[in-house]
Short mmCIF file of C-alpha atoms in Angstrom, two decimals:
data_model
loop_
_atom_site.label_atom_id
_atom_site.label_comp_id
_atom_site.label_asym_id
_atom_site.label_seq_id
_atom_site.Cartn_x
_atom_site.Cartn_y
_atom_site.Cartn_z
CA MET X 1 41.10 24.42 -35.92
CA GLU X 2 39.95 20.93 -36.90
CA GLU X 3 41.38 19.38 -33.88
CA LYS X 4 40.79 22.11 -31.56
CA LEU X 5 36.63 21.40 -32.96
CA LYS X 6 37.17 17.89 -32.12
CA GLN X 7 38.33 18.48 -28.64
CA SER X 8 35.41 20.44 -27.93
CA ILE X 9 32.81 18.30 -29.46
CA GLN X 10 34.52 15.49 -27.40
CA LYS X 11 34.56 17.08 -24.09
CA ILE X 12 30.87 18.22 -24.81
CA ASN X 13 29.90 14.73 -25.31
CA GLY X 14 31.68 13.41 -22.57
CA ASN X 15 29.84 16.10 -20.19
CA VAL X 16 26.49 14.69 -21.86
CA LYS X 17 27.17 10.78 -20.91
CA GLU X 18 28.20 11.66 -17.68
CA LYS X 19 24.92 13.63 -16.71
CA ALA X 20 22.93 11.54 -18.45
CA GLN X 21 24.65 8.63 -16.05
CA LYS X 22 24.06 11.02 -13.30
CA ILE X 23 20.31 11.62 -14.41
CA GLY X 24 20.25 7.64 -15.45
CA LYS X 25 21.20 6.79 -11.27
CA GLN X 26 18.57 8.98 -9.61
CA PHE X 27 16.38 7.98 -11.91
CA LYS X 28 16.94 4.58 -10.73
CA GLU X 29 17.21 5.31 -6.95
CA ILE X 30 13.62 7.06 -7.26
CA TYR X 31 12.48 4.17 -9.22
CA ASP X 32 13.94 1.60 -6.44
CA SER X 33 12.08 3.84 -3.33
CA ASN X 34 9.06 4.35 -5.45
CA VAL X 35 9.03 0.51 -5.91
CA GLN X 36 9.71 -0.16 -2.15
CA LYS X 37 7.08 1.64 -0.81
CA LEU X 38 4.14 0.24 -3.04
CA LYS X 39 5.82 -3.17 -2.02
CA THR X 40 5.31 -1.44 1.66
CA ALA X 41 1.74 -0.14 0.97
CA LEU X 42 0.74 -3.03 -0.70
CA GLN X 43 2.01 -5.65 2.30
CA LYS X 44 0.02 -2.84 4.78
CA LEU X 45 -2.92 -3.36 2.41
CA GLN X 46 -2.86 -7.43 2.33
CA GLU X 47 -2.72 -7.38 6.26
CA SER X 48 -5.66 -5.07 7.12
CA ASN X 49 -7.74 -7.21 4.50
CA LYS X 50 -6.69 -10.41 5.97
CA GLU X 51 -7.28 -8.68 9.31
CA LEU X 52 -11.24 -7.41 8.11
CA ILE X 53 -11.75 -11.08 6.44
CA GLU X 54 -10.88 -12.41 10.02
CA ARG X 55 -13.12 -10.35 11.71
CA LEU X 56 -16.19 -10.70 9.28
CA GLU X 57 -15.62 -14.74 9.44
CA LYS X 58 -15.97 -14.31 13.14
CA ASP X 59 -19.18 -12.07 13.08
CA ILE X 60 -20.62 -14.45 10.73
CA ASN X 61 -19.99 -17.42 12.54
CA ASP X 62 -21.13 -15.37 16.24
CA LEU X 63 -24.16 -14.36 14.33
CA PRO X 64 -26.53 -17.51 15.03
CA ASN X 65 -25.77 -16.46 18.50
CA LYS X 66 -26.52 -13.27 18.34
CA ILE X 67 -30.10 -13.67 16.78
CA PHE X 68 -30.61 -16.16 19.59
CA GLU X 69 -29.74 -13.74 22.33
CA ASN X 70 -31.28 -11.15 21.11
CA LEU X 71 -34.68 -13.34 20.79
CA GLY X 72 -34.05 -14.01 24.32
CA ASP X 73 -33.71 -10.41 25.66
CA SER X 74 -37.03 -9.80 23.83
CA SER X 75 -39.29 -12.61 25.14
CA GLU X 76 -37.78 -11.50 28.79
CA GLY X 77 -39.04 -7.91 27.98
CA GLN X 78 -42.61 -9.14 27.41
CA GLY X 79 -43.08 -11.22 30.18
CA GLN X 80 -42.45 -7.94 32.55
CA THR X 81 -44.28 -5.20 33.06
CA GLN X 82 -43.96 -1.53 32.46
CA LYS X 83 -43.88 0.72 35.12
#
């Protein structure tokens, strides 16, 4: 009877170990997948931020030209009579 009990315990321990390994493997797969998704999202965000910064820098550099264009447009409009 004691031997049978030991065998049952060993069988249960083996099943628990096997299930724990499966759970660990699944957890690692999900974890790795989530890490990859986060890396991809971070890369896209960094690219998007880079594009926004480049556009802002261009807009800042073009701002003086835009101001003078608008001043030129308004001075031309002042010289014309309205109908």
